[in-house]
Short mmCIF file of C-alpha atoms in Angstrom, two decimals:
data_model
loop_
_atom_site.label_atom_id
_atom_site.label_comp_id
_atom_site.label_asym_id
_atom_site.label_seq_id
_atom_site.Cartn_x
_atom_site.Cartn_y
_atom_site.Cartn_z
CA MET J 1294 16.28 -2.90 -26.45
CA SER J 1295 15.69 -4.52 -23.46
CA GLN J 1296 12.47 -4.43 -21.36
CA LEU J 1297 12.09 -5.03 -17.48
CA LEU J 1298 7.83 -6.44 -16.69
CA GLY J 1299 6.74 -5.27 -13.67
CA ILE J 1300 3.47 -6.58 -12.30
CA ASP J 1301 1.52 -4.99 -9.39
CA ALA J 1302 -1.38 -6.79 -7.45
CA GLY J 1303 -3.66 -4.60 -5.52
CA ASN J 1304 -6.37 -5.63 -3.30
CA THR J 1305 -8.74 -4.24 -6.72
CA MET J 1306 -6.65 -4.13 -9.40
CA ILE J 1307 -3.68 -6.28 -11.11
CA LYS J 1308 -1.40 -4.03 -13.42
CA ALA J 1309 1.46 -5.58 -15.80
CA VAL J 1310 3.76 -3.21 -17.06
CA LEU J 1311 6.52 -3.18 -19.34
CA PHE J 1312 9.53 -0.74 -18.92
CA ASP J 1313 12.57 -0.04 -21.07
CA LEU J 1314 15.61 -0.04 -18.51
CA ASP J 1315 15.29 4.13 -18.37
CA GLY J 1316 12.39 3.95 -16.91
CA THR J 1317 10.04 4.71 -20.06
CA VAL J 1318 6.44 2.61 -20.14
CA ARG J 1319 6.33 0.88 -23.25
CA ALA J 1320 3.02 -0.78 -22.48
CA VAL J 1321 0.40 -1.64 -19.94
CA ALA J 1322 -2.49 -3.43 -19.02
CA SER J 1323 -4.79 -4.44 -16.33
CA CYS J 1324 -7.61 -6.84 -15.11
CA ALA J 1325 -9.67 -6.06 -12.37
CA GLY J 1326 -10.03 -8.48 -9.50
CA GLU J 1327 -13.20 -9.21 -7.98
CA THR J 1328 -13.54 -9.59 -3.78
CA HIS J 1329 -15.52 -12.07 -2.64
CA GLN J 1330 -17.60 -11.25 0.68
CA PRO J 1331 -19.25 -14.46 2.02
CA GLN J 1332 -19.82 -12.73 5.19
CA PRO J 1333 -19.88 -9.14 6.51
CA GLY J 1334 -16.56 -8.59 7.39
CA TYR J 1335 -15.05 -11.04 5.06
CA ALA J 1336 -12.61 -9.91 2.05
CA GLU J 1337 -11.40 -12.71 -0.19
CA ARG J 1338 -9.69 -13.42 -3.38
CA PRO J 1339 -9.32 -17.11 -4.23
CA VAL J 1340 -5.51 -17.62 -5.19
CA ASN J 1341 -6.66 -18.83 -8.46
CA GLU J 1342 -8.54 -16.55 -9.48
CA VAL J 1343 -5.41 -13.47 -8.64
CA TRP J 1344 -3.13 -16.43 -10.75
CA LEU J 1345 -5.95 -15.71 -13.44
CA GLY J 1346 -5.60 -12.00 -13.34
CA VAL J 1347 -2.01 -12.21 -13.94
CA THR J 1348 -1.97 -13.95 -16.49
CA ALA J 1349 -4.65 -11.86 -18.38
CA ALA J 1350 -2.80 -8.53 -17.44
CA ILE J 1351 0.54 -10.17 -18.56
CA LYS J 1352 -0.97 -11.33 -22.25
CA ALA J 1353 -2.66 -8.00 -22.75
CA CYS J 1354 0.39 -6.15 -22.16
CA LEU J 1355 3.22 -8.55 -23.99
CA ALA J 1356 0.20 -7.82 -26.65
CA GLN J 1357 0.65 -4.34 -27.07
CA MET J 1358 4.39 -4.96 -27.95
CA PRO J 1359 4.80 -7.94 -29.72
CA ASP J 1360 9.11 -7.16 -30.26
CA ALA J 1361 9.45 -6.80 -26.48
CA GLN J 1362 12.28 -8.06 -25.04
CA VAL J 1363 11.76 -8.87 -21.86
CA ILE J 1364 14.65 -10.30 -19.48
CA ALA J 1365 13.21 -10.37 -15.78
CA VAL J 1366 10.49 -10.17 -14.29
CA GLY J 1367 9.34 -8.57 -10.75
CA ALA J 1368 6.03 -8.22 -8.57
CA ALA J 1369 4.51 -6.41 -6.28
CA GLY J 1370 1.62 -7.06 -4.34
CA HIS J 1371 -0.57 -5.54 -1.22
CA GLY J 1372 0.65 -6.32 2.24
CA ASN J 1373 -0.71 -8.40 4.56
CA GLY J 1374 -4.03 -10.41 4.23
CA LEU J 1375 -3.58 -14.22 3.89
CA TYR J 1376 -2.95 -16.42 0.64
CA ALA J 1377 -2.10 -20.11 1.38
CA LEU J 1378 -1.18 -23.52 -0.39
CA ASP J 1379 -1.81 -26.83 0.72
CA GLN J 1380 1.30 -28.82 1.40
CA ALA J 1381 0.87 -30.35 -2.32
CA GLN J 1382 1.40 -26.65 -3.42
CA GLN J 1383 -2.19 -26.16 -4.44
CA PRO J 1384 -4.30 -22.61 -3.63
CA LEU J 1385 -5.98 -23.19 -0.45
CA ILE J 1386 -7.69 -19.32 0.57
CA GLY J 1387 -6.81 -16.33 -0.42
CA ILE J 1388 -7.65 -13.47 2.36
CA GLN J 1389 -7.44 -9.96 1.35
CA SER J 1390 -5.65 -6.49 3.53
CA VAL J 1391 -9.52 -5.15 3.78
CA ASP J 1392 -11.00 -8.18 5.69
CA SER J 1393 -11.79 -7.29 9.11
CA ARG J 1394 -12.67 -11.32 10.26
CA ALA J 1395 -10.08 -11.11 12.96
CA ALA J 1396 -10.90 -8.10 14.89
CA ASP J 1397 -11.62 -10.15 17.96
CA ARG J 1398 -7.95 -11.66 17.91
CA VAL J 1399 -6.87 -7.93 18.12
CA GLU J 1400 -8.54 -7.15 20.92
CA GLU J 1401 -7.17 -10.11 22.63
CA LEU J 1402 -3.41 -10.00 21.91
CA GLU J 1403 -3.91 -6.08 23.43
CA GLN J 1404 -5.99 -7.14 26.20
CA SER J 1405 -3.43 -10.02 26.80
CA GLY J 1406 -0.40 -7.38 26.88
CA ASN J 1407 1.34 -9.70 23.63
CA ALA J 1408 0.34 -6.78 21.11
CA ALA J 1409 3.10 -5.18 23.07
CA ALA J 1410 5.41 -8.07 22.91
CA ILE J 1411 4.95 -8.38 19.46
CA TYR J 1412 5.62 -4.52 18.46
CA ALA J 1413 9.13 -5.19 20.56
CA ARG J 1414 9.73 -8.03 18.83
CA SER J 1415 8.53 -7.12 14.94
CA LEU J 1416 7.96 -3.26 15.14
CA GLN J 1417 4.48 -3.72 13.64
CA LYS J 1418 1.09 -2.90 15.64
CA VAL J 1419 -1.52 -5.94 15.58
CA TRP J 1420 -4.42 -5.25 13.40
CA ALA J 1421 -7.54 -7.12 11.71
CA SER J 1422 -5.64 -8.10 8.23
CA SER J 1423 -2.17 -8.74 9.12
CA THR J 1424 -1.26 -11.99 8.37
CA PRO J 1425 -0.23 -13.65 11.30
CA VAL J 1426 -3.76 -12.50 12.92
CA LEU J 1427 -5.40 -13.81 10.55
CA LEU J 1428 -3.19 -17.31 10.62
CA SER J 1429 -4.08 -17.63 14.11
CA TRP J 1430 -8.20 -16.84 13.63
CA LEU J 1431 -8.18 -19.31 11.24
CA LYS J 1432 -6.17 -21.94 13.35
CA ARG J 1433 -9.16 -20.85 16.30
CA ASN J 1434 -12.00 -20.50 14.01
CA ARG J 1435 -11.10 -23.07 11.05
CA PRO J 1436 -9.06 -25.39 12.40
CA GLU J 1437 -9.88 -28.48 9.97
CA LEU J 1438 -8.26 -25.58 7.09
CA TYR J 1439 -5.67 -24.60 9.32
CA GLN J 1440 -4.30 -28.05 9.15
CA ARG J 1441 -4.09 -28.30 5.23
CA ILE J 1442 -1.92 -25.07 4.98
CA GLY J 1443 1.47 -26.13 3.45
CA HIS J 1444 2.59 -22.26 2.69
CA VAL J 1445 1.71 -18.99 3.91
CA LEU J 1446 1.99 -16.60 1.47
CA CYS J 1447 1.94 -12.92 0.38
CA ALA J 1448 0.10 -11.60 -2.41
CA LYS J 1449 2.78 -11.20 -4.76
CA ASP J 1450 4.36 -14.41 -3.69
CA VAL J 1451 1.75 -15.74 -5.09
CA ILE J 1452 2.54 -14.04 -8.39
CA SER J 1453 6.17 -15.62 -7.98
CA HIS J 1454 5.07 -18.74 -7.61
CA PHE J 1455 3.12 -19.79 -10.31
CA LEU J 1456 5.50 -17.96 -12.35
CA SER J 1457 8.54 -19.83 -11.22
CA GLY J 1458 6.95 -22.81 -9.60
CA GLU J 1459 9.08 -21.93 -6.41
CA VAL J 1460 7.95 -20.88 -3.25
CA SER J 1461 9.17 -17.61 -1.76
CA ALA J 1462 8.84 -14.78 0.42
CA ASP J 1463 10.52 -11.66 0.59
CA TYR J 1464 12.03 -9.30 3.72
CA SER J 1465 10.06 -6.41 2.52
CA ASP J 1466 6.52 -7.99 2.72
CA ALA J 1467 7.23 -10.10 5.58
CA SER J 1468 8.18 -7.17 7.77
CA GLY J 1469 5.43 -5.24 6.73
CA ALA J 1470 3.10 -8.11 7.77
CA GLY J 1471 4.32 -8.64 11.42
CA LEU J 1472 6.46 -12.09 10.79
CA ILE J 1473 9.98 -10.61 11.53
CA ASP J 1474 11.66 -11.12 14.30
CA HIS J 1475 14.28 -7.77 14.02
CA ARG J 1476 15.99 -8.83 16.51
CA VAL J 1477 17.75 -11.88 14.31
CA ARG J 1478 16.30 -10.40 10.93
CA GLY J 1479 14.21 -13.48 10.66
CA TYR J 1480 11.54 -15.52 11.63
CA SER J 1481 11.42 -16.43 14.87
CA ALA J 1482 9.49 -19.48 17.37
CA ASP J 1483 9.63 -16.52 20.38
CA LEU J 1484 7.52 -14.07 18.08
CA LEU J 1485 5.23 -16.60 16.43
CA ALA J 1486 4.16 -18.26 19.94
CA LEU J 1487 3.21 -14.55 20.65
CA TYR J 1488 0.34 -14.48 18.22
CA ASP J 1489 -0.17 -18.43 19.49
CA LEU J 1490 1.52 -19.80 16.04
CA ALA J 1491 4.35 -21.81 17.97
CA ASP J 1492 3.65 -24.25 15.29
CA ALA J 1493 3.49 -22.19 12.17
CA LEU J 1494 7.16 -21.87 11.34
CA PRO J 1495 7.19 -24.44 8.89
CA LEU J 1496 4.56 -22.48 6.78
CA LEU J 1497 6.53 -19.91 6.58
CA PRO J 1498 8.62 -19.83 2.99
CA ALA J 1499 12.28 -18.74 2.86
CA LEU J 1500 13.50 -15.67 2.90
CA HIS J 1501 14.86 -13.50 0.11
CA GLU J 1502 15.73 -9.88 -0.55
CA SER J 1503 13.44 -8.20 -2.67
CA CYS J 1504 16.21 -7.99 -5.72
CA GLU J 1505 17.13 -11.59 -5.40
CA VAL J 1506 16.83 -14.20 -7.85
CA VAL J 1507 14.08 -16.87 -7.17
CA GLY J 1508 13.60 -18.85 -9.95
CA THR J 1509 12.90 -19.13 -13.71
CA VAL J 1510 9.62 -18.77 -15.88
CA THR J 1511 8.75 -22.40 -15.98
CA PRO J 1512 7.19 -23.66 -19.55
CA HIS J 1513 3.52 -23.57 -18.32
CA ALA J 1514 3.94 -20.30 -16.94
CA ALA J 1515 5.26 -19.23 -20.41
CA GLN J 1516 2.94 -20.88 -22.50
CA LEU J 1517 0.14 -19.50 -20.24
CA THR J 1518 1.33 -15.35 -20.41
CA GLY J 1519 3.39 -15.38 -23.50
CA LEU J 1520 6.84 -14.60 -21.74
CA PRO J 1521 10.00 -16.34 -22.92
CA ALA J 1522 10.68 -19.07 -20.17
CA GLY J 1523 13.46 -18.98 -18.61
CA ILE J 1524 13.82 -15.23 -17.63
CA PRO J 1525 14.59 -14.99 -13.89
CA VAL J 1526 11.51 -14.09 -11.25
CA VAL J 1527 12.56 -11.93 -8.47
CA ALA J 1528 11.44 -12.28 -4.87
CA GLY J 1529 9.38 -9.38 -4.81
CA ILE J 1530 8.44 -6.24 -2.72
CA PHE J 1531 5.57 -4.87 -0.52
CA ASP J 1532 3.74 -2.68 -2.94
CA VAL J 1533 3.73 0.37 -0.07
CA VAL J 1534 8.03 -0.17 -0.60
CA ALA J 1535 7.61 -0.99 -4.58
CA SER J 1536 5.63 2.76 -4.45
CA ALA J 1537 8.82 4.50 -2.75
CA VAL J 1538 11.11 2.76 -4.64
CA GLY J 1539 9.46 4.10 -8.06
CA SER J 1540 9.17 7.37 -6.44
CA GLY J 1541 13.09 7.87 -6.47
CA VAL J 1542 12.66 7.14 -2.37
CA VAL J 1543 15.42 4.53 -1.56
CA LEU J 1544 17.99 6.42 1.06
CA PRO J 1545 17.90 7.74 4.80
CA GLY J 1546 16.24 10.23 4.95
CA GLU J 1547 14.00 10.53 2.05
CA ALA J 1548 10.14 10.50 1.85
CA SER J 1549 7.37 9.05 0.43
CA ILE J 1550 3.51 9.85 0.07
CA VAL J 1551 1.46 7.74 -1.58
CA ALA J 1552 -2.34 8.82 -1.96
CA GLY J 1553 -4.53 6.35 -3.73
CA THR J 1554 -6.87 3.95 -1.82
CA TRP J 1555 -4.81 4.15 1.17
CA SER J 1556 -2.75 7.20 2.72
CA ILE J 1557 0.28 5.72 2.59
CA ASN J 1558 3.45 8.33 4.59
CA GLN J 1559 6.65 6.57 5.03
CA VAL J 1560 10.42 8.09 5.08
CA VAL J 1561 13.63 5.38 4.65
CA VAL J 1562 15.84 4.99 8.31
CA SER J 1563 18.52 3.21 8.68
CA ARG J 1564 18.11 1.77 12.37
CA PRO J 1565 14.17 1.93 13.79
CA ASP J 1566 15.13 4.02 17.16
CA TYR J 1567 11.96 5.76 17.32
CA LEU J 1568 10.82 8.03 20.21
CA ARG J 1569 7.76 6.55 19.87
CA PRO J 1570 5.58 3.16 18.08
CA VAL J 1571 5.06 3.77 14.25
CA PHE J 1572 2.19 1.91 12.47
CA MET J 1573 4.35 -0.18 10.31
CA ASN J 1574 8.07 -0.69 9.68
CA ALA J 1575 9.27 -3.14 6.74
CA LEU J 1576 13.00 -3.86 5.65
CA ILE J 1577 14.44 -2.52 2.15
CA GLU J 1578 17.46 -3.83 1.03
CA ARG J 1579 19.70 -5.01 3.74
CA ASP J 1580 20.71 -2.14 6.23
CA ARG J 1581 17.50 0.51 5.93
CA TYR J 1582 14.12 0.01 7.17
CA MET J 1583 10.87 1.96 5.96
CA ALA J 1584 8.99 3.90 8.54
CA ILE J 1585 5.28 3.91 7.92
CA GLU J 1586 2.46 5.40 9.09
CA ALA J 1587 -1.24 4.54 6.49
CA SER J 1588 -4.67 4.54 6.82
CA ALA J 1589 -7.30 3.82 3.99
CA THR J 1590 -8.14 7.31 3.97
CA SER J 1591 -6.89 8.70 0.51
CA ALA J 1592 -8.32 9.52 -2.68
CA THR J 1593 -10.49 6.27 -2.83
CA ASN J 1594 -12.85 9.20 -0.88
CA LEU J 1595 -13.06 10.96 -4.48
CA ASP J 1596 -13.70 7.88 -6.21
CA TRP J 1597 -16.31 7.77 -3.85
CA PHE J 1598 -18.03 11.00 -4.48
CA ILE J 1599 -17.79 11.02 -7.67
CA ARG J 1600 -19.18 7.74 -7.97
CA GLU J 1601 -22.45 8.97 -5.70
CA PHE J 1602 -23.11 12.13 -6.46
CA ALA J 1603 -21.62 13.03 -10.17
CA ASP J 1604 -24.34 11.48 -11.71
CA GLY J 1605 -23.23 11.80 -15.31
CA ARG J 1606 -23.09 15.48 -14.58
CA SER J 1607 -20.61 17.75 -16.97
CA GLY J 1608 -17.63 18.38 -14.48
CA SER J 1609 -18.55 15.20 -12.28
CA GLY J 1610 -14.73 13.43 -13.35
CA ALA J 1611 -11.65 13.63 -11.37
CA GLU J 1612 -10.37 15.81 -13.60
CA GLN J 1613 -12.96 17.82 -13.53
CA SER J 1614 -13.42 17.99 -9.78
CA SER J 1615 -9.75 19.40 -9.57
CA ASP J 1616 -10.88 22.25 -12.25
CA LEU J 1617 -13.92 23.22 -9.58
CA VAL J 1618 -11.74 23.06 -6.60
CA ALA J 1619 -9.13 25.61 -8.10
CA LYS J 1620 -11.85 27.69 -8.23
CA VAL J 1621 -12.87 27.69 -4.85
CA VAL J 1622 -11.91 30.67 -2.76
CA PRO J 1623 -10.42 30.11 0.75
CA ASP J 1624 -12.76 31.08 3.12
CA ALA J 1625 -12.75 30.44 7.00
CA HIS J 1626 -16.58 29.52 6.38
CA LEU J 1627 -15.94 26.17 3.87
CA PRO J 1628 -16.95 22.74 5.20
CA VAL J 1629 -14.70 20.35 6.77
CA TYR J 1630 -14.60 16.93 6.40
CA HIS J 1631 -13.22 13.97 7.50
CA PRO J 1632 -12.24 11.05 4.82
CA TYR J 1633 -13.43 7.86 6.70
CA LEU J 1634 -15.68 6.11 4.48
CA TYR J 1635 -13.48 2.70 5.00
CA SER J 1636 -12.90 3.54 8.95
CA GLY J 1637 -8.75 4.07 9.69
CA ARG J 1638 -7.07 1.54 12.34
CA LYS J 1639 -8.27 -0.74 14.39
CA GLU J 1640 -7.89 1.80 17.40
CA GLU J 1641 -9.71 4.51 15.33
CA PRO J 1642 -13.13 3.06 14.46
CA ALA J 1643 -14.01 6.91 12.88
CA LYS J 1644 -16.72 7.52 10.47
CA ALA J 1645 -16.50 9.98 7.20
CA GLY J 1646 -18.75 13.03 7.49
CA PHE J 1647 -19.18 16.77 5.98
CA TYR J 1648 -18.90 19.62 8.93
CA GLY J 1649 -20.86 23.01 8.56
CA LEU J 1650 -22.62 22.69 5.44
CA SER J 1651 -24.77 25.80 4.77
CA GLY J 1652 -27.41 26.10 2.05
CA TRP J 1653 -25.20 28.10 0.13
CA HIS J 1654 -22.12 25.89 0.22
CA THR J 1655 -21.77 24.28 -3.64
CA ARG J 1656 -20.87 21.04 -4.82
CA ALA J 1657 -17.23 22.56 -5.36
CA ASP J 1658 -17.25 23.70 -2.19
CA MET J 1659 -17.93 20.18 -0.99
CA LEU J 1660 -14.83 19.20 -3.31
CA PHE J 1661 -12.81 21.53 -1.57
CA ALA J 1662 -13.44 20.20 1.46
CA LEU J 1663 -12.66 16.56 0.20
CA PHE J 1664 -9.41 17.39 -1.53
CA GLU J 1665 -8.13 19.28 2.08
CA GLY J 1666 -9.42 16.75 4.04
CA VAL J 1667 -7.75 13.88 2.40
CA THR J 1668 -4.52 16.19 2.94
CA PHE J 1669 -5.72 16.77 6.20
CA SER J 1670 -5.36 12.74 6.99
CA HIS J 1671 -1.49 12.15 5.85
CA ARG J 1672 -0.78 15.54 7.68
CA ALA J 1673 -1.89 13.49 10.84
CA HIS J 1674 0.02 10.38 9.87
CA ILE J 1675 3.10 12.50 9.10
CA ASP J 1676 2.76 14.38 12.27
CA ARG J 1677 2.97 10.72 14.14
CA LEU J 1678 6.41 10.37 11.67
CA ARG J 1679 7.79 13.55 12.86
CA ALA J 1680 6.62 12.35 16.89
CA ALA J 1681 8.35 9.62 16.37
CA GLY J 1682 11.52 11.46 15.96
CA LEU J 1683 11.67 11.15 11.77
CA PRO J 1684 12.64 13.40 9.21
CA PHE J 1685 9.84 14.77 6.83
CA THR J 1686 10.86 18.44 5.23
CA SER J 1687 10.46 17.03 1.95
CA ALA J 1688 8.41 14.30 0.32
CA THR J 1689 7.50 12.82 -3.54
CA LEU J 1690 3.85 12.28 -4.26
CA SER J 1691 2.67 9.83 -6.13
CA GLY J 1692 -0.79 7.94 -6.57
CA GLY J 1693 -4.27 9.04 -7.93
CA ALA J 1694 -4.07 12.55 -6.53
CA SER J 1695 -0.26 13.35 -7.86
CA ARG J 1696 -2.12 13.56 -10.67
CA SER J 1697 -4.62 16.41 -9.94
CA CYS J 1698 -3.87 19.92 -10.76
CA VAL J 1699 -4.50 21.24 -7.36
CA TRP J 1700 -3.89 18.32 -4.88
CA PRO J 1701 0.10 19.00 -5.53
CA GLN J 1702 -0.06 22.15 -4.20
CA MET J 1703 -2.73 21.66 -1.12
CA PHE J 1704 -0.17 18.85 -0.09
CA ALA J 1705 2.94 20.80 0.11
CA ASP J 1706 0.14 23.59 1.80
CA VAL J 1707 -1.04 21.84 4.15
CA LEU J 1708 2.12 19.88 5.01
CA ALA J 1709 4.39 23.09 4.91
CA ILE J 1710 6.83 21.25 3.35
CA PRO J 1711 8.24 21.25 -0.37
CA ILE J 1712 6.35 18.54 -2.71
CA GLN J 1713 7.87 16.87 -5.76
CA VAL J 1714 5.60 14.86 -8.19
CA ALA J 1715 6.54 11.23 -9.44
CA GLU J 1716 6.27 11.38 -13.39
CA CYS J 1717 5.79 7.58 -13.90
CA LYS J 1718 1.66 6.77 -13.10
CA GLU J 1719 2.30 2.98 -11.75
CA THR J 1720 5.43 3.24 -9.52
CA GLY J 1721 4.47 -0.04 -7.73
CA ALA J 1722 5.06 -1.79 -11.11
CA LEU J 1723 8.14 0.21 -11.66
CA GLY J 1724 9.18 -0.62 -8.28
CA ALA J 1725 9.19 -4.02 -8.67
CA ALA J 1726 10.92 -3.71 -12.86
CA ILE J 1727 13.77 -2.04 -10.61
CA CYS J 1728 13.87 -4.97 -8.11
CA ALA J 1729 14.13 -6.92 -11.65
CA GLY J 1730 16.83 -5.16 -13.11
CA VAL J 1731 19.31 -5.14 -9.71
CA GLY J 1732 18.63 -8.83 -9.60
CA VAL J 1733 19.57 -9.32 -13.44
CA GLY J 1734 22.77 -7.13 -12.73
CA ILE J 1735 21.53 -3.94 -14.56
CA TRP J 1736 22.13 -2.05 -11.64
CA ALA J 1737 24.21 -3.08 -8.56
CA ASN J 1738 21.68 -1.72 -6.13
CA LEU J 1739 18.06 0.15 -5.76
CA ALA J 1740 19.88 3.19 -5.86
CA GLU J 1741 21.50 2.92 -9.32
CA GLY J 1742 18.45 1.62 -10.21
CA VAL J 1743 16.40 4.67 -9.07
CA ALA J 1744 19.21 7.08 -10.58
CA GLN J 1745 18.81 5.29 -14.10
CA ALA J 1746 14.84 4.63 -14.30
CA VAL J 1747 13.13 7.29 -11.98
CA LYS J 1748 11.70 10.40 -13.78
CA LEU J 1749 10.50 13.11 -11.60
CA ASN J 1750 8.71 16.66 -12.13
CA PRO J 1751 11.31 18.68 -12.29
CA VAL J 1752 9.27 21.33 -10.84
CA ILE J 1753 9.44 21.38 -7.22
CA LEU J 1754 6.24 22.22 -5.72
CA GLN J 1755 6.93 25.07 -2.55
CA PRO J 1756 4.54 25.71 0.01
CA ASP J 1757 2.50 29.17 -0.46
CA ALA J 1758 2.49 31.23 2.61
CA ALA J 1759 -1.04 32.63 2.51
CA ARG J 1760 -2.40 29.09 1.96
CA VAL J 1761 -0.15 27.63 5.13
CA ALA J 1762 -1.76 30.25 7.36
CA PHE J 1763 -5.12 29.21 5.57
CA HIS J 1764 -4.87 25.49 6.08
CA GLU J 1765 -3.57 25.74 9.53
CA PRO J 1766 -6.15 26.65 11.59
CA ARG J 1767 -8.89 24.44 9.65
CA TYR J 1768 -6.47 21.56 10.22
CA ARG J 1769 -6.60 22.52 14.15
CA LEU J 1770 -10.58 22.61 14.04
CA PHE J 1771 -10.17 18.91 11.59
CA LYS J 1772 -8.38 17.72 14.78
CA LYS J 1773 -10.76 19.03 17.21
CA LEU J 1774 -13.95 17.92 15.24
CA GLU J 1775 -12.42 14.04 15.45
CA ARG J 1776 -11.85 14.65 19.00
CA ALA J 1777 -15.61 16.01 19.99
CA MET J 1778 -16.78 13.18 17.16
CA ASP J 1779 -14.63 10.41 19.12
CA SER J 1780 -17.48 9.09 21.74
CA LEU J 1781 -20.22 8.81 19.13
CA TRP J 1782 -18.01 6.86 16.66
CA HIS J 1783 -17.22 4.47 19.49
CA GLU J 1784 -20.14 3.58 21.14
CA GLU J 1785 -23.41 4.97 19.14
CA LEU J 1786 -22.22 4.23 15.34
CA ASN J 1787 -20.10 1.14 16.23
CA ASP J 1788 -23.32 -0.39 17.97
CA LEU J 1789 -25.34 0.53 14.87
CA ALA J 1790 -23.17 -1.24 12.37
#
């Protein structure tokens, strides 16, 4: 039987996954990446280190299935950030999407009115880690480095390049990065000029559909990875969109929630005709958009809590934490948690915190508040999508929170909508693999690939009326506390940071 290889390169982990054509996972391997922080606010990963992590993950994955018949490769990667090659296609600099060095450029763009003009053309809000904002920062602050740039890539483009030797980009990543002028469905000098990048058009790679074959595995890449030389490599896909595809969400009206490091909330639409702006839009195939609201406020909060407060005690892991939460009796006096450990978007410099703690509260009570606070953050994003006139009447859940015994039901109760859980744990890699399958003709389009390769838990979680009634006033308190803390977050805590 043939296999497809999906690669998912996030900010912290690179994964390689072999799938049968029915979506069955045959092998998984991962390689942790190191984030370099030479200065406060900087988050870098050299381009060569990305490639080394990819080769290690692929080799380890293939070693688990020596008889694999890999017929195509697709990569997904974290969006935004900036990975640059020089004019000779040699690695130059890698900046991750959690970098904040360009915050001053965001402020300048907003004050000048260019941010609004950028949104009108790109359907993206400007923020510190977006690719063109970082590029404009380099132009102003590192002009000698900027002059050496020959190619501007996203994370998954690095993988496609080293596998195939070709330099390429895809519409989902480029649009999610604010580089696509939706008036022309491509790059435009007018859009780049708003970033003060009128000279940068030659630096941007040719655009391809995510499922389009851009090259084949070179003999050198084959030697390094163990892949067969000559098998097709597709352009690849923005990891946020890949997770939606790997969850079966590809048609207008379908919605995806990814609860991992980031709170990703997205819905497929035919046209970006919104009543109000949304955070990000990414193109998916030729005639659809993914409307996205997101921030770094999701299940990574649990990772932090376990790391800092578990102390190796029994019941300290993610599964055991879920078991503790399941035993908590809902009570109006439970604490409330703001999940802003990593702040939010630029215009929301929030901080995390527990509110209403008393001496009788237990670790289980705090974990309940954390689970609920993360879910409330997802709801806040979904409320923004709804306010923009977008349907969000049911959703498919993936990411770390989806594997909890209690969190998926809490999503159903807090959002008051039916929730279905994706069975595959590696939805980003599966989305990339489905793109590869479409690229080599296994399926005619993403919808056909999803129908064959994506499996959902057959149990659809319905909202529990009593729990909906319990969470609703607590969500209002969550938002009231947020408004009360807003001035302190803006003035005092940020002055001390």
